[in-house]
mmCIF file of C-alpha atoms in Angstrom:
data_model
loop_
_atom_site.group_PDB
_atom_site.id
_atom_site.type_symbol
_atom_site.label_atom_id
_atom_site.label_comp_id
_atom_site.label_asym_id
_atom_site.label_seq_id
_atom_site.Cartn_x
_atom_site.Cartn_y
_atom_site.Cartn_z
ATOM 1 C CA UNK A 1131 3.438 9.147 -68.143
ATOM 2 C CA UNK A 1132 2.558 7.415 -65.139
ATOM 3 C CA UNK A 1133 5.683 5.718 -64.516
ATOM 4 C CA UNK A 1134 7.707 8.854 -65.082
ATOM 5 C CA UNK A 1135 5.412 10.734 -62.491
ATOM 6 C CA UNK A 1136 6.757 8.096 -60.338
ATOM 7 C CA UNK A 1137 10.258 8.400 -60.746
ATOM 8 C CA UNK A 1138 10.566 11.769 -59.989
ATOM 9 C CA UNK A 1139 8.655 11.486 -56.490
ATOM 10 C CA UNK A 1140 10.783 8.616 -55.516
ATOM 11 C CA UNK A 1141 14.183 10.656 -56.859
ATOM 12 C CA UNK A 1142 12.444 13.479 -54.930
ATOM 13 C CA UNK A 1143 12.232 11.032 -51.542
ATOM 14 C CA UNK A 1144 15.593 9.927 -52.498
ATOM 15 C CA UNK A 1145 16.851 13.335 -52.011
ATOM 16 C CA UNK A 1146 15.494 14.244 -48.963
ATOM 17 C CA UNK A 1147 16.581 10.860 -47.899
ATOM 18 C CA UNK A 1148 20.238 12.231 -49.098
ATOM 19 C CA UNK A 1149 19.260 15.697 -47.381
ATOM 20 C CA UNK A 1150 18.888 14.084 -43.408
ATOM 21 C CA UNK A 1151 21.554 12.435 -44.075
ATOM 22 C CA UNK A 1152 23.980 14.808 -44.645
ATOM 23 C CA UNK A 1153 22.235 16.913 -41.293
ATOM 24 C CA UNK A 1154 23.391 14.029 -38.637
ATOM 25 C CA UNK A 1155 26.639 13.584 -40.284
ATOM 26 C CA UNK A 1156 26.788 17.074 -39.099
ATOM 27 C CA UNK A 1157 25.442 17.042 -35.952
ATOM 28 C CA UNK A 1158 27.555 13.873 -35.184
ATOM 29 C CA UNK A 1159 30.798 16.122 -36.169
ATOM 30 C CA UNK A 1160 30.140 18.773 -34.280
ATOM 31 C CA UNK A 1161 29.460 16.977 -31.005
ATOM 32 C CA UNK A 1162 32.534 15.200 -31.935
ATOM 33 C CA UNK A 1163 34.559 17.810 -32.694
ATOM 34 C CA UNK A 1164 33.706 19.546 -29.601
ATOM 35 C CA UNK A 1165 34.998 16.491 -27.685
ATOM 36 C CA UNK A 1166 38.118 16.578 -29.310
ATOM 37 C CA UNK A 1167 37.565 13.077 -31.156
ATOM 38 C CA UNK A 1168 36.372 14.353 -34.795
ATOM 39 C CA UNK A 1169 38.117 12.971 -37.691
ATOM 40 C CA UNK A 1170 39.847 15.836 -39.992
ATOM 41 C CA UNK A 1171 38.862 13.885 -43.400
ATOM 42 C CA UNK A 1172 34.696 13.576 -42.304
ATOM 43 C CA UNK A 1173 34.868 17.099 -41.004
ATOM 44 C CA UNK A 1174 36.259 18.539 -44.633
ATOM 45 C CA UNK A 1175 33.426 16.374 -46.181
ATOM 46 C CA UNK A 1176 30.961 17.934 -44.165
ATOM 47 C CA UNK A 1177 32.141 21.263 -44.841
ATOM 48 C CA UNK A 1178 32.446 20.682 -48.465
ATOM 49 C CA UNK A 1179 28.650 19.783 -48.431
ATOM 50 C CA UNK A 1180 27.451 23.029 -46.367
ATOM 51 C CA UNK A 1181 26.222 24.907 -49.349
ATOM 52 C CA UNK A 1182 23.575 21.813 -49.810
ATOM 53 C CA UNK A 1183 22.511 20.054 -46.819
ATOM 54 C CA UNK A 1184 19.511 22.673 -45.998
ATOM 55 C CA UNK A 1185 19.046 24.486 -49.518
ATOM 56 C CA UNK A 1186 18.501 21.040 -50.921
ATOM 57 C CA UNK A 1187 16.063 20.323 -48.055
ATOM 58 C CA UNK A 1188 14.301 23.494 -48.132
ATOM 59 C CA UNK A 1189 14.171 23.106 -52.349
ATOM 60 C CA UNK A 1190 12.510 20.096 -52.089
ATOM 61 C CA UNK A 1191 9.755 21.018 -49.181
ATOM 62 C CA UNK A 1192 9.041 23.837 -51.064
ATOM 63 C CA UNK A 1193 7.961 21.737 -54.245
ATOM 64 C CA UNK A 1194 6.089 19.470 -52.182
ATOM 65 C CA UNK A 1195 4.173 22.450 -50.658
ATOM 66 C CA UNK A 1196 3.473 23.718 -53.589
ATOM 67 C CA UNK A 1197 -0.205 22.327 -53.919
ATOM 68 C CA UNK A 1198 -1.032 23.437 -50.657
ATOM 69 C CA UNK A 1199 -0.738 27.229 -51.660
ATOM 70 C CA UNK A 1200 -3.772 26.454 -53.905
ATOM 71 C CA UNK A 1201 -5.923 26.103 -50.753
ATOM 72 C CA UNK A 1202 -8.086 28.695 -49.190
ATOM 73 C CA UNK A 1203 -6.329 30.142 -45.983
ATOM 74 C CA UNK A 1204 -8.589 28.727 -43.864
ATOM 75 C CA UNK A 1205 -7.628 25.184 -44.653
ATOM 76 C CA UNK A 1206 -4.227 25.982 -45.057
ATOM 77 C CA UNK A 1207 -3.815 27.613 -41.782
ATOM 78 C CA UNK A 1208 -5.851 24.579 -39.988
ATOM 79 C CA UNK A 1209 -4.317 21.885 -42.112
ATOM 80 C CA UNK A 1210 -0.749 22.899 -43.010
ATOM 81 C CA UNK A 1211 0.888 25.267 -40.593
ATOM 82 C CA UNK A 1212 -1.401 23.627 -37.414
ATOM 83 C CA UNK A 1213 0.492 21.050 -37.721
ATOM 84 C CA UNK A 1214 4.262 22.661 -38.315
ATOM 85 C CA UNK A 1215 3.171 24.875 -34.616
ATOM 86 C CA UNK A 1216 2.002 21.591 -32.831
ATOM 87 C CA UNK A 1217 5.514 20.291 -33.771
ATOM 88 C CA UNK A 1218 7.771 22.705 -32.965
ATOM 89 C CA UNK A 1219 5.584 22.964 -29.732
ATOM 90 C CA UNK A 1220 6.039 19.588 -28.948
ATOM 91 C CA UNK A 1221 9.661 18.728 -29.837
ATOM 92 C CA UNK A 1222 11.312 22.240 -28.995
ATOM 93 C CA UNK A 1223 9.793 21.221 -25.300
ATOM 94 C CA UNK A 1224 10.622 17.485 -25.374
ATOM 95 C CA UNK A 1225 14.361 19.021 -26.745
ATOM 96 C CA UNK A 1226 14.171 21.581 -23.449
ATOM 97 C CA UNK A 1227 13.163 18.809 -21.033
ATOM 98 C CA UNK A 1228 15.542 16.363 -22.409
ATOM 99 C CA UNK A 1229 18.897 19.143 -22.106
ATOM 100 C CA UNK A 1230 17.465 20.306 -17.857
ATOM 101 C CA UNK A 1231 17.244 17.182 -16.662
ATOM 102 C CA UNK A 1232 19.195 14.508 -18.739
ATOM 103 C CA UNK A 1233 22.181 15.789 -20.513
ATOM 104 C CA UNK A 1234 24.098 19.546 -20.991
ATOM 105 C CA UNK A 1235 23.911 20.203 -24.471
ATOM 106 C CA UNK A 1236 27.385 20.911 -24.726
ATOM 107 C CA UNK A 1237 27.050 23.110 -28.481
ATOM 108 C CA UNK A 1238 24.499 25.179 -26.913
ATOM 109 C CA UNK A 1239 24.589 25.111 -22.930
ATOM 110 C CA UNK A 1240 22.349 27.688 -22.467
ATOM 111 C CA UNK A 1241 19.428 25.336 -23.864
ATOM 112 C CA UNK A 1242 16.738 23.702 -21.212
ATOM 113 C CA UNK A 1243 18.335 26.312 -18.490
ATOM 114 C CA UNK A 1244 15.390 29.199 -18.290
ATOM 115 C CA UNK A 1245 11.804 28.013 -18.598
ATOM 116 C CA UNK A 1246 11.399 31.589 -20.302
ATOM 117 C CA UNK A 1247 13.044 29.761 -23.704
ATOM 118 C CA UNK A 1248 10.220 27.356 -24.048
ATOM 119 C CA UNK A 1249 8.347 31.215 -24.921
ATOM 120 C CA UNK A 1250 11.174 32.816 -26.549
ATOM 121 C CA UNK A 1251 11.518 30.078 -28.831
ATOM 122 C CA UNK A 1252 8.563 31.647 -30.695
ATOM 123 C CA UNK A 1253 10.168 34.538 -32.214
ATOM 124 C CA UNK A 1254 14.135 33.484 -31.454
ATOM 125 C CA UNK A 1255 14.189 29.719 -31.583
ATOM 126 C CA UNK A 1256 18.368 28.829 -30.838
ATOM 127 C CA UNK A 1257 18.007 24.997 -31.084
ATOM 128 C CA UNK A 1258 18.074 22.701 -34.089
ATOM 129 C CA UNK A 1259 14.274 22.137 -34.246
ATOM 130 C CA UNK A 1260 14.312 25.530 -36.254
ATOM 131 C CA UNK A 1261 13.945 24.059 -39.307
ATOM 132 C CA UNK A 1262 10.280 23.201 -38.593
ATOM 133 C CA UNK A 1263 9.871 27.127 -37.005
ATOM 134 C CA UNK A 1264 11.086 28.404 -40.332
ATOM 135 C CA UNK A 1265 9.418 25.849 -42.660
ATOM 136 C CA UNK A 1266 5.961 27.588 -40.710
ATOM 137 C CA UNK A 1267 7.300 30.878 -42.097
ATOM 138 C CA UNK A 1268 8.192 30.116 -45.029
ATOM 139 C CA UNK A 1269 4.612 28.398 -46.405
ATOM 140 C CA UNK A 1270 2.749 31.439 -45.288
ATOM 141 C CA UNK A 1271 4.912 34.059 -46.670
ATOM 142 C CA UNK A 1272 5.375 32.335 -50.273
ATOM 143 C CA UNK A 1273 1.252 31.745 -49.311
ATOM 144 C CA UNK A 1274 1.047 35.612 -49.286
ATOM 145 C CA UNK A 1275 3.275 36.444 -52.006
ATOM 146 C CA UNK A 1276 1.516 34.226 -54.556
ATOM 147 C CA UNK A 1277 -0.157 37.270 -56.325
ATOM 148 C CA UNK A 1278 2.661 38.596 -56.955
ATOM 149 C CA UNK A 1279 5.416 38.790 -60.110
ATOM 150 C CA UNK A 1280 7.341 35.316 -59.053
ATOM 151 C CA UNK A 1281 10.592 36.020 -60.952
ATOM 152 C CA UNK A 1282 10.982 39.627 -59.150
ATOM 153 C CA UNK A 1283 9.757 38.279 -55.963
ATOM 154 C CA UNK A 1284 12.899 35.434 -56.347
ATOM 155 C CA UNK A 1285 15.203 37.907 -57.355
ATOM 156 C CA UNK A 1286 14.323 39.724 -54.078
ATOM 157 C CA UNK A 1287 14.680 36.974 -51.705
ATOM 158 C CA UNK A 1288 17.937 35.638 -53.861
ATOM 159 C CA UNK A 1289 19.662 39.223 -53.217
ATOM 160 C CA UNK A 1290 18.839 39.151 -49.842
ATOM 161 C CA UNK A 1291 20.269 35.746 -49.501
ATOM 162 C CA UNK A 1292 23.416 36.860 -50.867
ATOM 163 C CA UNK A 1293 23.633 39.727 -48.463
ATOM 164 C CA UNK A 1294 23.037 37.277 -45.571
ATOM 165 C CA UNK A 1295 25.302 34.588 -46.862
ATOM 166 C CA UNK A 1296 27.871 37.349 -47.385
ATOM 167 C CA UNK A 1297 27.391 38.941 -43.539
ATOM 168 C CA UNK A 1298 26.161 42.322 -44.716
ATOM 169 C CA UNK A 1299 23.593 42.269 -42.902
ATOM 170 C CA UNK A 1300 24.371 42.246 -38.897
ATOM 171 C CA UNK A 1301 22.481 39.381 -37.755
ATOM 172 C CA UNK A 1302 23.371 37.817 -34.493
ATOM 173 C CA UNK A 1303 20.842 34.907 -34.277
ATOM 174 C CA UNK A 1304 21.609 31.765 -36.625
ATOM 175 C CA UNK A 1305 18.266 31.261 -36.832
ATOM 176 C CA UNK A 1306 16.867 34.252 -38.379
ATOM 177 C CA UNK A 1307 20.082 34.147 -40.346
ATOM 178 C CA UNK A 1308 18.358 30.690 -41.689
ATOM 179 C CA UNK A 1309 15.782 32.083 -42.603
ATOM 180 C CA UNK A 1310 16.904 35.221 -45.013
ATOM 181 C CA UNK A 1311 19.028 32.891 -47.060
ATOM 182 C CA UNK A 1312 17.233 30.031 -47.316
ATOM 183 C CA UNK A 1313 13.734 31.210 -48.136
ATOM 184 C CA UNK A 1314 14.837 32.087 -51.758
ATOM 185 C CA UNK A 1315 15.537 28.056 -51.869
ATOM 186 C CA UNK A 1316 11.901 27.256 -50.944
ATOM 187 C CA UNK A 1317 10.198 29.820 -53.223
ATOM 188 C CA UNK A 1318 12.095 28.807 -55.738
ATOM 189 C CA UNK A 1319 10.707 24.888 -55.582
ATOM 190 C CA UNK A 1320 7.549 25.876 -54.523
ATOM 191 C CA UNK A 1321 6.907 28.306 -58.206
ATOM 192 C CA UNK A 1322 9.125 26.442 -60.023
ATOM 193 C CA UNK A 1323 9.865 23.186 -58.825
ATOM 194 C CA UNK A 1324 7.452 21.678 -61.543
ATOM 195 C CA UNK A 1325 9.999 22.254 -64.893
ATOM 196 C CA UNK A 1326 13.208 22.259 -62.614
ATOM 197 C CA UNK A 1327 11.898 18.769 -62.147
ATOM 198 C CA UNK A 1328 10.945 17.600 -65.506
ATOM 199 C CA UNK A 1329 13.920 18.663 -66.877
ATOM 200 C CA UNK A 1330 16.193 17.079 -64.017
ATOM 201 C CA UNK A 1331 14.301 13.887 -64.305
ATOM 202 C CA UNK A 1332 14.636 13.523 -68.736
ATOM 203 C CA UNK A 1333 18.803 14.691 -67.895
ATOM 204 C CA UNK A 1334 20.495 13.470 -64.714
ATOM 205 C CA UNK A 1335 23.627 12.809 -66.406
ATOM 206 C CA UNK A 1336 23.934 16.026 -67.832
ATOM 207 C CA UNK A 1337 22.561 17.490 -64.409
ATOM 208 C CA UNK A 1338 24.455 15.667 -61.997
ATOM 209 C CA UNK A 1339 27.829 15.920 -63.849
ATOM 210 C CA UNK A 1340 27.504 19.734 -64.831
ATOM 211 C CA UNK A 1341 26.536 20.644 -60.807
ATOM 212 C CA UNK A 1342 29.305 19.013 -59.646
ATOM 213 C CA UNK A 1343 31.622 20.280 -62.101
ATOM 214 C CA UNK A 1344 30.513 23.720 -61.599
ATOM 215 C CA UNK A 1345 30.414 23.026 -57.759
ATOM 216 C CA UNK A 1346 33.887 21.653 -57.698
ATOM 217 C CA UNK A 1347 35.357 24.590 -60.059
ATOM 218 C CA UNK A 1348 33.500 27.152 -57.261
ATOM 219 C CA UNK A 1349 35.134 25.499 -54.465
ATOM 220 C CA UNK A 1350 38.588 26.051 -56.650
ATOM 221 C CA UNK A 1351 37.679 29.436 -57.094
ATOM 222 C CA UNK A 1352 36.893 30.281 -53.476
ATOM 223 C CA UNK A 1353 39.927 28.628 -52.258
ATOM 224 C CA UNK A 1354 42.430 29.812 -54.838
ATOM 225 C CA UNK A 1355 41.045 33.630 -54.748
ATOM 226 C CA UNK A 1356 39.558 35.193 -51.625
ATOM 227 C CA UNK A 1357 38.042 38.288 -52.821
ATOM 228 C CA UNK A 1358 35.524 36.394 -54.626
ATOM 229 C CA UNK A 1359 32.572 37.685 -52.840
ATOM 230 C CA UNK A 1360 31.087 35.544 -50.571
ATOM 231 C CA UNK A 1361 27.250 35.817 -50.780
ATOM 232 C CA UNK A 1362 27.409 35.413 -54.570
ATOM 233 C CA UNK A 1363 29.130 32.165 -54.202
ATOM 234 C CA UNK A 1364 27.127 30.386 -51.617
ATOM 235 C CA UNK A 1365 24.475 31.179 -53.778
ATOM 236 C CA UNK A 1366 25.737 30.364 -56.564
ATOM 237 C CA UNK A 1367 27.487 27.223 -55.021
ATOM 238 C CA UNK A 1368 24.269 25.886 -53.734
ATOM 239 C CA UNK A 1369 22.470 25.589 -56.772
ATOM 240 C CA UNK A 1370 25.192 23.668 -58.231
ATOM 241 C CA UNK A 1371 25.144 21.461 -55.421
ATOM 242 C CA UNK A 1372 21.442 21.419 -55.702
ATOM 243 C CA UNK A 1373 21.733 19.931 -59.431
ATOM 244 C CA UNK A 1374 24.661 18.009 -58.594
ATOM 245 C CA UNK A 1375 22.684 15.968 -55.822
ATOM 246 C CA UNK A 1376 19.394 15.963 -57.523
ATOM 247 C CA UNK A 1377 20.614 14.221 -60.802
ATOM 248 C CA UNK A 1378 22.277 12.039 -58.349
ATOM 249 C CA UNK A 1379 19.398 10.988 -56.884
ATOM 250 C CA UNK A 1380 17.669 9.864 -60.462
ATOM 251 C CA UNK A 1381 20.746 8.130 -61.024
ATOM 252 C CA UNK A 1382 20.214 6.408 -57.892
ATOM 253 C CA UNK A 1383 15.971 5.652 -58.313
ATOM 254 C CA UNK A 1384 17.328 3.572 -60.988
ATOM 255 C CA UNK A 1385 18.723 0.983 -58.382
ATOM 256 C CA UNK A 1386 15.796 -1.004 -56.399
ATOM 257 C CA UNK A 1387 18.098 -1.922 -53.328
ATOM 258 C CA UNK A 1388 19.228 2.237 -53.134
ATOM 259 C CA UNK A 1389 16.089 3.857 -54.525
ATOM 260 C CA UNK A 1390 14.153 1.725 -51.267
ATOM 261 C CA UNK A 1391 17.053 2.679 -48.635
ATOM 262 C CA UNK A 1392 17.006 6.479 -49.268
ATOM 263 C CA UNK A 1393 13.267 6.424 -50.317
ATOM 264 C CA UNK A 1394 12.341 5.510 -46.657
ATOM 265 C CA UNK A 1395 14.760 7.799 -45.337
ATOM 266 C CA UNK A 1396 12.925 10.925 -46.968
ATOM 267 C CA UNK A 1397 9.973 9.675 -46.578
ATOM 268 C CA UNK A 1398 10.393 9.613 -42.561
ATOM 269 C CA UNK A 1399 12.900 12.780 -42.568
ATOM 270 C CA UNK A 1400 10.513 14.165 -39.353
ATOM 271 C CA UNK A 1401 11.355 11.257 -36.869
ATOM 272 C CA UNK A 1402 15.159 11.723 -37.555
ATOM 273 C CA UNK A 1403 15.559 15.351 -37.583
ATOM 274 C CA UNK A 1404 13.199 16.224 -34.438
ATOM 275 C CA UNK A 1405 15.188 13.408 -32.187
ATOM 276 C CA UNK A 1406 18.618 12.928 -33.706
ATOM 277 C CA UNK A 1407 20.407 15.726 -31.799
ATOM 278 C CA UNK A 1408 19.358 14.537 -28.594
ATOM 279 C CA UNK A 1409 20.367 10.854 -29.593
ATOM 280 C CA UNK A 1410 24.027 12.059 -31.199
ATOM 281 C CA UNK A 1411 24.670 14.149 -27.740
ATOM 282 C CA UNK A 1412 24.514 11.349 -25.589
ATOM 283 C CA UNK A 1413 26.004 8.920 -27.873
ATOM 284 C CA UNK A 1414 29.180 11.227 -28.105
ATOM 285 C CA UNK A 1415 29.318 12.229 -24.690
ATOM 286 C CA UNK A 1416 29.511 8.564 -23.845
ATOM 287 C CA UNK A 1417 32.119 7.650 -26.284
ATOM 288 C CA UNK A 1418 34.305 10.349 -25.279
ATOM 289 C CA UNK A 1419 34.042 9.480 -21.810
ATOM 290 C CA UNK A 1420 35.600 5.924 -22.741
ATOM 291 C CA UNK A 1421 37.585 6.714 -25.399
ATOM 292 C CA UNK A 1422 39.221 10.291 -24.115
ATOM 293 C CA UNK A 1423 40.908 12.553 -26.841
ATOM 294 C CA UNK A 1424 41.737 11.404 -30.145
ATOM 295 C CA UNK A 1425 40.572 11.374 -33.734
ATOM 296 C CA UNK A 1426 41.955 7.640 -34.727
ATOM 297 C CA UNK A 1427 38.864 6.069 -33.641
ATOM 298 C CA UNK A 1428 36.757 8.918 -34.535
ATOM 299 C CA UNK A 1429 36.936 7.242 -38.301
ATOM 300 C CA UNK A 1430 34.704 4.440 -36.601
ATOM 301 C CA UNK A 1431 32.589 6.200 -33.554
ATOM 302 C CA UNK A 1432 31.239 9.068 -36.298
ATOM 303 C CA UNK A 1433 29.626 6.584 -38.719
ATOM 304 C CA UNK A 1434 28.488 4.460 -35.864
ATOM 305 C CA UNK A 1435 26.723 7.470 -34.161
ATOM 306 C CA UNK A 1436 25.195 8.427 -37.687
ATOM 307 C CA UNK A 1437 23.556 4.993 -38.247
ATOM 308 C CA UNK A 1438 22.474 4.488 -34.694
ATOM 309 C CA UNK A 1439 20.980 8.091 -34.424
ATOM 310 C CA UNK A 1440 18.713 7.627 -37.217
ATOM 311 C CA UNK A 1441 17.808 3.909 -36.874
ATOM 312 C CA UNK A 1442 17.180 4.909 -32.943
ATOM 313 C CA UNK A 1443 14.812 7.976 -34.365
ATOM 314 C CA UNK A 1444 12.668 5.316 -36.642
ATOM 315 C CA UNK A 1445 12.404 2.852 -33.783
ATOM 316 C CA UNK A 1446 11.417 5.675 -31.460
ATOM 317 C CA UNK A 1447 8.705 7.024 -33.984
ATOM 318 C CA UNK A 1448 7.341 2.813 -34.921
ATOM 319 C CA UNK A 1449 7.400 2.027 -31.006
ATOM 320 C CA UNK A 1450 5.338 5.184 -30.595
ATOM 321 C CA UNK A 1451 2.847 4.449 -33.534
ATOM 322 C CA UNK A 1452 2.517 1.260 -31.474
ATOM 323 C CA UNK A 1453 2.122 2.809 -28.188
ATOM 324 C CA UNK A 1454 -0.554 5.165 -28.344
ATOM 325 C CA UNK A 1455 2.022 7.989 -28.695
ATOM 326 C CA UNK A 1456 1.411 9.038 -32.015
ATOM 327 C CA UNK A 1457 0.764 12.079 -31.280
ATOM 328 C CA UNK A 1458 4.434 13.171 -30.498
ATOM 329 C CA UNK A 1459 4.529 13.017 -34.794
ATOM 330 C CA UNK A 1460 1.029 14.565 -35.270
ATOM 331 C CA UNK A 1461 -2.079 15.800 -33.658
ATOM 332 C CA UNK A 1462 -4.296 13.495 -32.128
ATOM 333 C CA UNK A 1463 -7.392 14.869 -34.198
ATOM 334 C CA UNK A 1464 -5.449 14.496 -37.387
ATOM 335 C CA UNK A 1465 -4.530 10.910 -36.142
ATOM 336 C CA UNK A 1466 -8.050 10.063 -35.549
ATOM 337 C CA UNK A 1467 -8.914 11.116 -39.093
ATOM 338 C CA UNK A 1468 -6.232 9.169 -40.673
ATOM 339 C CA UNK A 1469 -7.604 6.318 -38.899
ATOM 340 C CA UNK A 1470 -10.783 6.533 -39.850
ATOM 341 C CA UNK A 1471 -10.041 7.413 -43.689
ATOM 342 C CA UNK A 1472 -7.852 4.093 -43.348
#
């Protein structure tokens, strides 16, 4: 029992490992695209994986949260969303700083131009630290809605995905976009992540062949007949890509040499995704200043950019750990703590 109970968190690291990932290959497209230099083969790929890279993310953080609803609020407020503000404080600034004074970000030009965004960024975040803003949200609303009937409650937030994903509602901001359809994803691996994970673990075969099957057949479907509605199959698309991915990922614990390489990766998701961005936008901006136009040696730059970005986010987070600036990752009170406990 105890080894199984170990497979499925390392499967579960694995994915989020899988889950980053997939968000700078992303990041590094669009920043190439933009400069004219992104390959059409890696930008199909990322499209293809659109329906997964945050619901699998989201999935995932909401099964790991899931103990922490058991708290009283007190401690959950001081412990668990403390932190997710001191973040999002921290790196939307550092983000704002970094886009006045070093580099136009060229996706969003607007950002680090009005001091008034470092307050706006509150309610109306437009930057790619979101993620962190909406995780916030997300752990105190599924914190609030515990009492009630789960299934209904998921049925709610899955039809007002759909709606979202399907632009019925008139939303302008991507971020609050983010948040309607994706909050369905963290419920649902928050109540139920438990037996979704059980059962993934005893079948990755069967899991990871069905999702893709299913997700490959949708992507048929989509392309080959446009009125199918296009909420229903984003929804319906992700979870396949969900399973499809997850069983993966078992599949994948199985192998020391892979299960360590994406193990560390979701294990230290944080470093990458609050510092990538800035990393891939000066990378790319360089390159294209060398290079000029042209996608030929986009088929090199874009993985380049990928594996510098991250391994440049982990060095920045280990020299910091070394440096007495820990507390760019975490508070300095919960870093004295840790110490001590250690």
């Amino acid at each position: 029992m105890e080894r199984q109970q170990k497979t499925r968190i390392e499967w579960l690291d694995i994915a989020k490992g899988m889950s980053i990932i997939l968000v700078v290959i992303y990041h590094t497209l669009l920043y190439h695209d933009f400069h004219a230099i992104a390959p059409d083969l890696y930008t199909r790929f990322s499209a293809v994986m659109t329906p997964i890279r945050m619901p699998l993310f989201f999935t995932v953080s909401g099964f790991l949260a899931a103990s922490a609803m058991r708290a009283p609020w007190g401690d959950f407020l001081r412990r668990k969303i403390w932190l997710l503000v001191y973040l999002f404080a921290i790196w939307s600034t550092a983000r704002w700083l970094f886009f006045r004074y070093v580099q136009t970000n060229v996706l969003v030009p607007t950002e680090g131009s009005d001091p008034y965004q470092l307050i706006q960024m509150w309610w109306a975040p437009n930057t790619g630290i979101w993620f962190i803003w909406a995780l916030a949200i997300f752990m105190v609303a599924t914190k609030a809605l515990q009492a009630t009937p789960h299934a209904l409650t998921i049925a709610a937030a899955a039809i007002v995905s759909i709606l979202t994903f399907g632009d019925r509602l008139p939303i302008d901001l991507f971020t609050h976009r983010n948040v309607l359809q994706y909050f369905v994803f963290f419920l649902f691996g928050c109540w139920y992540g438990k037996s979704v994970v059980n059962g993934i673990t005893e079948r990755p075969v069967l899991t990871a062949l069905g999702g893709f099957l299913i997700f490959a057949a949708l992507y048929v479907l989509r392309w080959r007949l446009q009125a199918v509605d296009k909420g229903s199959w984003a929804l319906v698309s992700s979870i396949a890509g969900l399973a499809w991915l997850c069983g993966t990922a078992v599949l994948m614990s199985r192998w020391q040499a892979v299960r360590s390489a994406f193990a560390y990766f979701g294990r230290n998701t944080l470093p990458v995704y609050v510092t990538h961005v800035m990393i891939v936008s000066l990378l790319v901006a360089t390159i294209a200043a060398l290079i000029g136009t042209g996608t030929t040696l986009g088929y090199l730059t874009a993985p380049v950019v990928v594996t510098v970005a991250i391994g440049l986010s982990l060095a920045i987070r280990a020299v910091a750990d070394r440096t007495g600036a820990g507390w760019l990752y975490s508070p300095p009170a919960r870093r004295q703590r840790q110490v001590v406990a250690a």
